[in-house]
Coordinates of C-alpha atoms in Angstrom, one line a residue:
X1 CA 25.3 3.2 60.0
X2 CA 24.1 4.3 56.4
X3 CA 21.2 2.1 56.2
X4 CA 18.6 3.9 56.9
X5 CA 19.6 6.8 55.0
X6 CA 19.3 4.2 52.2
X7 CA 16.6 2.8 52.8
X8 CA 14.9 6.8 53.4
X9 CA 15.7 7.2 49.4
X10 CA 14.5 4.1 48.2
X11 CA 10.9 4.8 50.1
X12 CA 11.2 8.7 48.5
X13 CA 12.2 7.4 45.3
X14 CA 8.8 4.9 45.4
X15 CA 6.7 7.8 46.8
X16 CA 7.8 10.0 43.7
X17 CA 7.1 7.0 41.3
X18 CA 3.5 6.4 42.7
X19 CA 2.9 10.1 42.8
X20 CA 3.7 10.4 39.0
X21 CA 3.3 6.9 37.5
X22 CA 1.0 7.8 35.0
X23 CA 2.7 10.6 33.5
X24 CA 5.9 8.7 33.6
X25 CA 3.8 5.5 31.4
X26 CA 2.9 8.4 29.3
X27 CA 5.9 9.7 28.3
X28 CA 7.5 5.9 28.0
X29 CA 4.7 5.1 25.4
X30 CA 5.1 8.1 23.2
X31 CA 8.8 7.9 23.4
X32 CA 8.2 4.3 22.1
X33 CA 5.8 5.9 19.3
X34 CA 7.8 8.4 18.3
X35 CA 10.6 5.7 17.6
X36 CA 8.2 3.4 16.0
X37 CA 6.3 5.9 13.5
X38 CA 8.3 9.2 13.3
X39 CA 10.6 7.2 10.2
X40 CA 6.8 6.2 8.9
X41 CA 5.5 8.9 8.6
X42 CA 8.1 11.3 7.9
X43 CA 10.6 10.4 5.1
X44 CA 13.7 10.6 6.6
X45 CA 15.7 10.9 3.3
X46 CA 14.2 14.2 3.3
X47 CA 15.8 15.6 6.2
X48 CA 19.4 13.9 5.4
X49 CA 22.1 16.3 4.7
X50 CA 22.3 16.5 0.7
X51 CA 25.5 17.1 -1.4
X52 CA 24.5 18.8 -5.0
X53 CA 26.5 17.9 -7.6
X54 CA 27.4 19.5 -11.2
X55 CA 28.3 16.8 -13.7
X56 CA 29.1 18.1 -17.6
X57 CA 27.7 15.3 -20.1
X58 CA 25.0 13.4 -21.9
X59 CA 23.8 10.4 -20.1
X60 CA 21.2 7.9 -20.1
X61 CA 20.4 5.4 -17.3
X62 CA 22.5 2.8 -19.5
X63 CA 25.5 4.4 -19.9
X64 CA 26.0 6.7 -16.7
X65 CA 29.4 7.5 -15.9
X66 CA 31.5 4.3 -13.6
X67 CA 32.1 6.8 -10.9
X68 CA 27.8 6.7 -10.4
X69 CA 27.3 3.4 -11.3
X70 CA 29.4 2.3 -8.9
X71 CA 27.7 4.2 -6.1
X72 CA 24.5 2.1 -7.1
X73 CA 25.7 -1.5 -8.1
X74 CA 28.7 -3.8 -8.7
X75 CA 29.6 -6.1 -11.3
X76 CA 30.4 -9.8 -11.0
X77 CA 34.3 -8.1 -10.4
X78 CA 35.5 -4.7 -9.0
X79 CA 38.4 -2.9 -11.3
X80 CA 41.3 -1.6 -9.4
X81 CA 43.2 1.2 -10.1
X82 CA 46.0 -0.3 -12.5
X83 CA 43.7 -2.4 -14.0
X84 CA 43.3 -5.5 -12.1
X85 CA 40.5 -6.8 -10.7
X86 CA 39.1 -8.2 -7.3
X87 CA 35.9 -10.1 -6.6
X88 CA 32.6 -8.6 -6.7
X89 CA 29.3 -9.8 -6.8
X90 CA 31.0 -12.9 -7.7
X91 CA 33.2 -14.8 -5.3
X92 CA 35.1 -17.1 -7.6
X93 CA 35.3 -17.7 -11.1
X94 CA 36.7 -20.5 -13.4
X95 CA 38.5 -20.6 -17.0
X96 CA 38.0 -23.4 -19.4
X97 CA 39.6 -23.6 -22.2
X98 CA 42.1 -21.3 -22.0
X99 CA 39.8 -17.8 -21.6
X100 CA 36.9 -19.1 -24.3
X101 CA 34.7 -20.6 -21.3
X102 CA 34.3 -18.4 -17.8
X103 CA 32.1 -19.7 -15.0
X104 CA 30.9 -17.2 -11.9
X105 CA 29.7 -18.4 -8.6
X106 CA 27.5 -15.5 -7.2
X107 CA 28.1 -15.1 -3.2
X108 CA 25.4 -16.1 -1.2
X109 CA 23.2 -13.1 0.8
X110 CA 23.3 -10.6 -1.2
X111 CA 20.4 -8.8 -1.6
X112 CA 19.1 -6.1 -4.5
X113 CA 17.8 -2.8 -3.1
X114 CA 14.2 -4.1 -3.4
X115 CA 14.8 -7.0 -0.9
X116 CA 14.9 -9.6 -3.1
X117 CA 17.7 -12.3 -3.2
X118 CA 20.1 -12.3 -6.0
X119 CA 20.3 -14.9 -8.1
X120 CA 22.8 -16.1 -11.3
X121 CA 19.7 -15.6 -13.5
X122 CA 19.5 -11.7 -12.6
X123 CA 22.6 -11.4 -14.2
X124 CA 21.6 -9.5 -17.9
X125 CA 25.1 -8.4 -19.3
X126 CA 23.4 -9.5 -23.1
X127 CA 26.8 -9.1 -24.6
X128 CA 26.6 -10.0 -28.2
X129 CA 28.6 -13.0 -29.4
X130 CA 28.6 -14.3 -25.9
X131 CA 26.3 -17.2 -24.6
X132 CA 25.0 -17.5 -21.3
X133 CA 23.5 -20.1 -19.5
X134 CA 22.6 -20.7 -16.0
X135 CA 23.8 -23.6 -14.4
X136 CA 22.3 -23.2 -11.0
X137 CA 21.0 -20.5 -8.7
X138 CA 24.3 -19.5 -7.7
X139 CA 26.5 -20.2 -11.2
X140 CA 26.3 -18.7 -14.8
X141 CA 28.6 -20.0 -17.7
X142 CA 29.7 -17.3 -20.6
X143 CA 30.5 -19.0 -23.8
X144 CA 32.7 -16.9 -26.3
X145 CA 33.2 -17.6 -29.7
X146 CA 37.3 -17.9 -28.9
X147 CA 39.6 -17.0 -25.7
X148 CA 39.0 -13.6 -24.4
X149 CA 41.5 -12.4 -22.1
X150 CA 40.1 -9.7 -20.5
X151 CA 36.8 -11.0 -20.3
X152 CA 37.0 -10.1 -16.2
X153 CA 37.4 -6.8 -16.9
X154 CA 34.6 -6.5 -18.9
X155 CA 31.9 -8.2 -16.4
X156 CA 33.4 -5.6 -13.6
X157 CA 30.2 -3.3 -15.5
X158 CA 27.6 -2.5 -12.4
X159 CA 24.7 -4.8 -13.3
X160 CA 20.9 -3.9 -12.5
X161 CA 17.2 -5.2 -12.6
X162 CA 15.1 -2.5 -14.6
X163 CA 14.9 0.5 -13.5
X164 CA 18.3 1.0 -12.0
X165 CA 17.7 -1.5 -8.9
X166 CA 21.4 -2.3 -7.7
X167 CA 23.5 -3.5 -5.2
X168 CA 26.1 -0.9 -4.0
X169 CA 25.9 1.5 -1.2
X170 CA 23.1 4.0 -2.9
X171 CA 19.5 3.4 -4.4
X172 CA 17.9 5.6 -6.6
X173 CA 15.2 7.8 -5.6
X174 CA 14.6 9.8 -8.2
X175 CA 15.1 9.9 -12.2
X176 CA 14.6 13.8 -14.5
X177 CA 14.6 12.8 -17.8
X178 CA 14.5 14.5 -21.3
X179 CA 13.6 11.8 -23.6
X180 CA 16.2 9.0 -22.6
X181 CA 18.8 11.9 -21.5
X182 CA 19.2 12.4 -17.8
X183 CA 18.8 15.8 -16.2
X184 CA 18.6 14.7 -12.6
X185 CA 19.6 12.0 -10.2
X186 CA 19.3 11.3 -7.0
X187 CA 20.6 9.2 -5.3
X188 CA 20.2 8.1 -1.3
X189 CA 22.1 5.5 1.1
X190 CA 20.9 2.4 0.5
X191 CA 21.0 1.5 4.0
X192 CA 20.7 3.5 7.3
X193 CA 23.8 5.4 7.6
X194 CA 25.3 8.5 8.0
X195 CA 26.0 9.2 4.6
X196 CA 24.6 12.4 2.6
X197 CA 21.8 12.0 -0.5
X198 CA 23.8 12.9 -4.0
X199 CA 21.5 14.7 -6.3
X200 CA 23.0 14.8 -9.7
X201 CA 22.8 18.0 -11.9
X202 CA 23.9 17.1 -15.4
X203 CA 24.6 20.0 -17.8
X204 CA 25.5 20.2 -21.5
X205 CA 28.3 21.9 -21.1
X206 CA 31.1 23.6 -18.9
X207 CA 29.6 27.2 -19.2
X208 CA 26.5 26.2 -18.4
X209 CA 27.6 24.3 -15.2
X210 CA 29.6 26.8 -14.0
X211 CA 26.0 28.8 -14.6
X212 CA 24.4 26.2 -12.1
X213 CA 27.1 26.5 -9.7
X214 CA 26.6 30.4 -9.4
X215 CA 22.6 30.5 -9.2
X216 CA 22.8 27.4 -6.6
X217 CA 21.8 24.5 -7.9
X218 CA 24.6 22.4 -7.1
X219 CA 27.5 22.8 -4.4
X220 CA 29.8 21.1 -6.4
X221 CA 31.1 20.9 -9.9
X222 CA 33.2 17.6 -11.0
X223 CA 35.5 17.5 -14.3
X224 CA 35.7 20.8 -15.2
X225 CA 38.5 22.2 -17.5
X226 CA 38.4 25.9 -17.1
X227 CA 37.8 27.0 -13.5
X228 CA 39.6 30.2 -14.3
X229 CA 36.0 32.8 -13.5
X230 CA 35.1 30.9 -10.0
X231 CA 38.3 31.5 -8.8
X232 CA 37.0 35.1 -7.5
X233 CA 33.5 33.8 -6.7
X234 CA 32.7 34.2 -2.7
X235 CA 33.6 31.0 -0.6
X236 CA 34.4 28.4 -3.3
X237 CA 37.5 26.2 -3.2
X238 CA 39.0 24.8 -6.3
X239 CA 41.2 21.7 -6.2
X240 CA 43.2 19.7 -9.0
X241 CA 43.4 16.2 -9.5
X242 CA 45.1 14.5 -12.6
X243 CA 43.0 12.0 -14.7
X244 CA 45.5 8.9 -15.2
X245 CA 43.0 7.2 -17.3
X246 CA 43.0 9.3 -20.2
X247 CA 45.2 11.3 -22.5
X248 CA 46.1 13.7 -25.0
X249 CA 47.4 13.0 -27.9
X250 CA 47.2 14.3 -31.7
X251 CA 46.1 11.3 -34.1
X252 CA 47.5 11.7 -37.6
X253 CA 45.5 10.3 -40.4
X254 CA 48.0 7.9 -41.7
X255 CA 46.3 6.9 -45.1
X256 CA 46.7 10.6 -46.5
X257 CA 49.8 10.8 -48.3
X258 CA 51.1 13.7 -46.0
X259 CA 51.3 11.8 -42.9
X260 CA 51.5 7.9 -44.6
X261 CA 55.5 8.0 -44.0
X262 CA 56.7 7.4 -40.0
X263 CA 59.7 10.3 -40.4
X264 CA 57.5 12.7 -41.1
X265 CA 55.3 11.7 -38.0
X266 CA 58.5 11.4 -35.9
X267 CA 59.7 14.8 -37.4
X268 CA 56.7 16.7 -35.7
X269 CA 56.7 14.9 -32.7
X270 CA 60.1 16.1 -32.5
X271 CA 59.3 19.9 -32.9
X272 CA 56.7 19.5 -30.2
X273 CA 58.2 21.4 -27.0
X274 CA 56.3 19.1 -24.3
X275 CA 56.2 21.1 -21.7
X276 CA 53.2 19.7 -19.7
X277 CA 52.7 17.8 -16.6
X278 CA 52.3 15.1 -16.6
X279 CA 53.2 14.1 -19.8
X280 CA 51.6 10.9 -21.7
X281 CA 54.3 8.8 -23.0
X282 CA 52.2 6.3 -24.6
X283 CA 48.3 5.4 -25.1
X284 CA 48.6 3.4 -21.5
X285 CA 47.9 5.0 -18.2
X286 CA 51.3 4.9 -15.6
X287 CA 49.0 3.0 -13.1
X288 CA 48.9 0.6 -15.3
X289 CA 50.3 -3.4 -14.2
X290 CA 51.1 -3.2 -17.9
X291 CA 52.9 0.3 -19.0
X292 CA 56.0 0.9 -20.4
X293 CA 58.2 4.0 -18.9
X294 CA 61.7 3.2 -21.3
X295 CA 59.7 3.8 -24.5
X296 CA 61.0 7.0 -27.1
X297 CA 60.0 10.3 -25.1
X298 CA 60.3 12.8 -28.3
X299 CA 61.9 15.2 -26.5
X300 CA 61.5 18.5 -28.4
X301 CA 64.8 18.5 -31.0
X302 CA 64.6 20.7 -33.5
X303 CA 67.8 19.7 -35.5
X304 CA 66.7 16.1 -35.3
X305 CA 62.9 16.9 -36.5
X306 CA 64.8 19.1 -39.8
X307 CA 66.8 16.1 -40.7
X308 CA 64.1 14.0 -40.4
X309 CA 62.0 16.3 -42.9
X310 CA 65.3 16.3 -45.4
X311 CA 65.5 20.0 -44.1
X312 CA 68.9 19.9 -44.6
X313 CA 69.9 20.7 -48.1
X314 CA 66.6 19.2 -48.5
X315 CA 63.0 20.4 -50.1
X316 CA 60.5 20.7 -47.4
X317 CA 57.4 18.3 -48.3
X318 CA 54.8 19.3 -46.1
X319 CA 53.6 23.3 -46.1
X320 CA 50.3 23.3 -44.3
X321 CA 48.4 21.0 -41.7
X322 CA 45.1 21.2 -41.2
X323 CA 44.1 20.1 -37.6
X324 CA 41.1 19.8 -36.3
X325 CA 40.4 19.7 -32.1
X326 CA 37.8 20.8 -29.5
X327 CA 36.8 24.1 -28.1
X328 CA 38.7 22.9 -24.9
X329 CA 42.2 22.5 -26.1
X330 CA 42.1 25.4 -28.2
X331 CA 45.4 26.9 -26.1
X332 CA 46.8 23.8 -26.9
X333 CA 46.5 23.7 -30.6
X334 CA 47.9 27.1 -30.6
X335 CA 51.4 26.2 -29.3
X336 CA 51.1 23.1 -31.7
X337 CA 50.7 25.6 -34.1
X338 CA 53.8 27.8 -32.8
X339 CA 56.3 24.7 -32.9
X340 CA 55.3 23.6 -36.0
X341 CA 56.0 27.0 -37.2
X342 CA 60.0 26.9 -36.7
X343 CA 59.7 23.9 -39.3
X344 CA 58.4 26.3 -41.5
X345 CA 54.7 24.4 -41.6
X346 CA 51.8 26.2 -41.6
X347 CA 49.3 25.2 -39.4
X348 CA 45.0 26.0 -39.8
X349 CA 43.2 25.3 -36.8
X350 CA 39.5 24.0 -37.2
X351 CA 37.5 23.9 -33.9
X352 CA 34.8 20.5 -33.8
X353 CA 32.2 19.3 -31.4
X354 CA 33.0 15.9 -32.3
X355 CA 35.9 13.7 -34.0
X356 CA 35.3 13.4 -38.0
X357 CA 36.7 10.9 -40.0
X358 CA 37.5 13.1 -42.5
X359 CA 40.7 15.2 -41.2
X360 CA 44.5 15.5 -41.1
X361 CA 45.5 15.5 -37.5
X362 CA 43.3 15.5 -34.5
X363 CA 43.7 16.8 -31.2
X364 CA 41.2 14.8 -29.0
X365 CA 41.7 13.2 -24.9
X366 CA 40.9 9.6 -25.5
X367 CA 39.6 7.4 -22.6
X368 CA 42.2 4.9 -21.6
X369 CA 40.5 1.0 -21.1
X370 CA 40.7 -0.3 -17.7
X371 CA 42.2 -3.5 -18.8
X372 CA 45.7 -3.3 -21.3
X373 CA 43.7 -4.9 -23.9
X374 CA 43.6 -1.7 -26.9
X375 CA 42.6 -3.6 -29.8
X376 CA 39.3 -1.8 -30.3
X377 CA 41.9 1.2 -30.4
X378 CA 44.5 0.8 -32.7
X379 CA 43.7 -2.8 -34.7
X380 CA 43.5 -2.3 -38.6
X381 CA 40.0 -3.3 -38.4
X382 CA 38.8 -1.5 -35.8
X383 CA 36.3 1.9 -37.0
X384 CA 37.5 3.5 -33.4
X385 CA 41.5 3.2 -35.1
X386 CA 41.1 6.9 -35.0
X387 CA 44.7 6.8 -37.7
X388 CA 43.7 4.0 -39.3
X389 CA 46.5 2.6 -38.4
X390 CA 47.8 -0.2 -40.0
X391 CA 50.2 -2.7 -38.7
X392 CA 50.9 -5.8 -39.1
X393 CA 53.5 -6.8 -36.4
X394 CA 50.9 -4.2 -34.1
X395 CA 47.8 -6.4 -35.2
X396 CA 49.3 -9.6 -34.2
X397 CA 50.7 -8.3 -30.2
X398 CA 47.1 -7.3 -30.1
X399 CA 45.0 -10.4 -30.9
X400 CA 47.9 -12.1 -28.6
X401 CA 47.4 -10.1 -26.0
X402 CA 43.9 -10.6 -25.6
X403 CA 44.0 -14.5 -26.1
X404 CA 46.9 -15.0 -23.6
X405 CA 46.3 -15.5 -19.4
X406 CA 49.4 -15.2 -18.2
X407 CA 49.3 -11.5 -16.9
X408 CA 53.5 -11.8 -17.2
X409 CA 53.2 -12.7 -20.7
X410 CA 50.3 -10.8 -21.3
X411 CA 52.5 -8.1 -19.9
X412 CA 56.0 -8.6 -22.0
X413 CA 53.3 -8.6 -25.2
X414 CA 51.2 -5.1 -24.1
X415 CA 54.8 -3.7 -23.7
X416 CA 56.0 -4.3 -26.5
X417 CA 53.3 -3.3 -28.5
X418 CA 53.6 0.4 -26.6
X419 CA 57.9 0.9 -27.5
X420 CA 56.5 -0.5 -31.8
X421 CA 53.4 2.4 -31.3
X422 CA 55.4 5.0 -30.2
X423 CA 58.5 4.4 -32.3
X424 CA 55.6 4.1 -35.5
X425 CA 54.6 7.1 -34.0
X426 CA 50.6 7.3 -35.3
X427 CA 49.8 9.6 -32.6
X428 CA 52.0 11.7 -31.0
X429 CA 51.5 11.4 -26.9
X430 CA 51.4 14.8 -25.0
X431 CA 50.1 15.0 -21.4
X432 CA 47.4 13.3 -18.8
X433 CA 45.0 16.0 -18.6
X434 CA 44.1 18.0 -15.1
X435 CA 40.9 18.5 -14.1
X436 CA 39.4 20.6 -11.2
X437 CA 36.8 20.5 -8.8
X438 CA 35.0 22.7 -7.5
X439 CA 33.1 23.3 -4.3
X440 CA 31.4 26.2 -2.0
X441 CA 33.5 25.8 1.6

């Protein structure tokens, strides 16, 4: 019965067709066009949505901060957050006598952002005292000159072909420079997705990205200290975040006779009221597969920190510390200073730019590794032993550490080493610092 009702739209349908084929051709072809060479002919990065981001900091295109490189390329492995590691670019590695010899096998399709296949020759670490050789397209062998633990760690850096050509999710479009410093980057996704363009501010200092941030050039400030003046500013949200992977600590210089005896390190750590969150018990980050929670705390304790000093019938031997720190943890020093007072030691505060050699105590945030190994930190040979330290039992955990596999072993040896540090007390631990970001809502 509905036939012919059908079959009445099916000739009106063809009439209309007929009627208006060649507008309807039309319309198909530029539709087709428009898909074709609209992305040709206008750049579509352009037209992306863009986040603007305030960075404070030096960088050059070889040393940019993890949290970019990492946008751009990988390395052979991928830290994690407690400092193991995962594959990367390579798939599977191989240790020959016992850590001196590691062998990569690269995965197969993986392609740099120019198009071009990567390859085990690409791969350009050039780490001194380290031989490499190619074995075949897919495999490169480092030689060391002896075991080297943490050698996985280390080849986690993002690698690249010149000009910052990588692998990760973003390529580089653009490059501001002064000299080799970087004023600009931006960066945009490496493939078609629906992800924003980063563009990169970089700024010398925190007033002078909070500066940015108010005239508009970025949206968003990372790392800053002091947020205290854009707290007022019009539709700007400031959040927190703790920065587990470093610390605060004051470094005593322990060849100066003033600080060369450990009671008199312990005695100060002692008067220190602690008070901040969350505090830093030791050089190693909590997230760490190696840290130590049960080593000495140094609760403030006044009466303990006198007896130590011989307060007690005692002479007093120290009368004035000179300590030096940054502009930033100025407040800090202050209520160093405060404590130290009810010891009856005077304390001068000397504000640096940069750590010296030459001083008595230090007040400085120190980058924590990503791998436990710390011996660049604290070894008696090691120029970066900001207390030129000097431990024998301290020395020999270290070069163990980093020559042993066995991440339980390696683990009993790294903690250890934290419950001698702290009792040795070289530094005295005092909080992970917080850090705030800002951005307009």
């Amino acid at each position: 019965m509905r036939l012919p009702k059908f079959r009445f739209y099916i000739r009106l349908l063809y009439a209309f067709l007929r009627k208006h084929q060649r507008i309807i051709i039309l319309s198909l072809a530029m539709t087709i066009l428009f898909v074709i060479l609209v992305p040709k002919i206008i750049d579509v990065d352009l037209v992306r949505p863009r986040q603007k981001i305030g960075l404070v900091g030096r960088y050059q295109p070889t040393n940019l901060p993890y949290e970019i490189a990492s946008l751009i390329s990988y390395g052979l492995t991928i830290p994690l957050p407690d400092g193991s590691i995962e594959p990367g670019l390579a798939q599977s590695w191989e240790v020959r006598e016992n850590g001196r010899i590691y062998i990569f096998t690269i995965k197969k399709g993986v392609f740099w952002h120019d198009g071009t296949k990567v390859v085990a020759k690409d791969i350009n670490y050039n780490f001194s005292d380290v031989s490499a050789t190619i074995l075949d397209e897919q495999r490169i062998k480092f030689e060391l000159k002896e075991p080297f633990s943490p050698f996985p760690v280390v080849v986690s850096r993002p690698v690249f072909k010149k000009g910052l050509v990588g692998l990760g999710d973003y390529r580089v479009r653009s490059i501001k420079k002064s000299g080799q410093i970087i004023h600009k980057l931006v960066l945009v996704p490496a493939k078609e997705e629906a992800k924003p363009n980063l563009i990169f501010h970089f700024y010398p200092n925190e007033e002078a990205a909070k500066t940015g941030y108010k005239l508009g050039e970025v949206d968003y400030l990372e790392d800053i200290f002091f947020p205290n003046e854009l707290e007022g500013w019009g539709n700007t949200h400031i959040e927190s975040s703790i920065k587990y992977d470093r610390y605060t600590a004051i470094f005593f210089n322990t060849q100066t006779e003033k600080f060369a005896d450990k009671p008199v390190r312990q005695a100060l750590a002692y008067a220190i009221d602690k008070k901040w969150q969350p505090r830093a018990l030791s050089s190693f980050s909590p997230d760490s597969w190696a840290y130590n929670s049960m080593v000495k705390a140094y609760d403030q304790d006044l009466k303990n920190a006198k007896n130590l000093l011989g307060q007690n019938g005692g002479q007093v031997t120290i009368e004035k510390i000179n300590l030096a720190t940054v502009p930033s943890l100025l407040g800090i020093a202050e209520q160093i200073k405060a404590d130290w007072q009810k010891l009856g030691i005077e304390t001068e505060i000397q504000l640096i730019h940069s750590p010296s050699e030459e001083f008595e105590a230090l007040l400085v945030s120190q980058q924590i590794p990503r791998d436990a190994d710390q011996y660049v930190l604290w070894h008696s040979t090691q120029v970066t032993n900001l207390s030129k330290y000097k431990s024998p039992k301290l020395d020999k955990l270290l070069e163990d550490g980093r020559k042993t596999l066995n991440q339980d072993e390696r683990k009993k040896i790294y903690q250890d080493f934290q419950r001698f540090l702290v009792e040795d007390s070289p530094a005295i631990f005092l909080f992970h610092p917080t850090v705030y970001s800002i951005s307009r809502k």
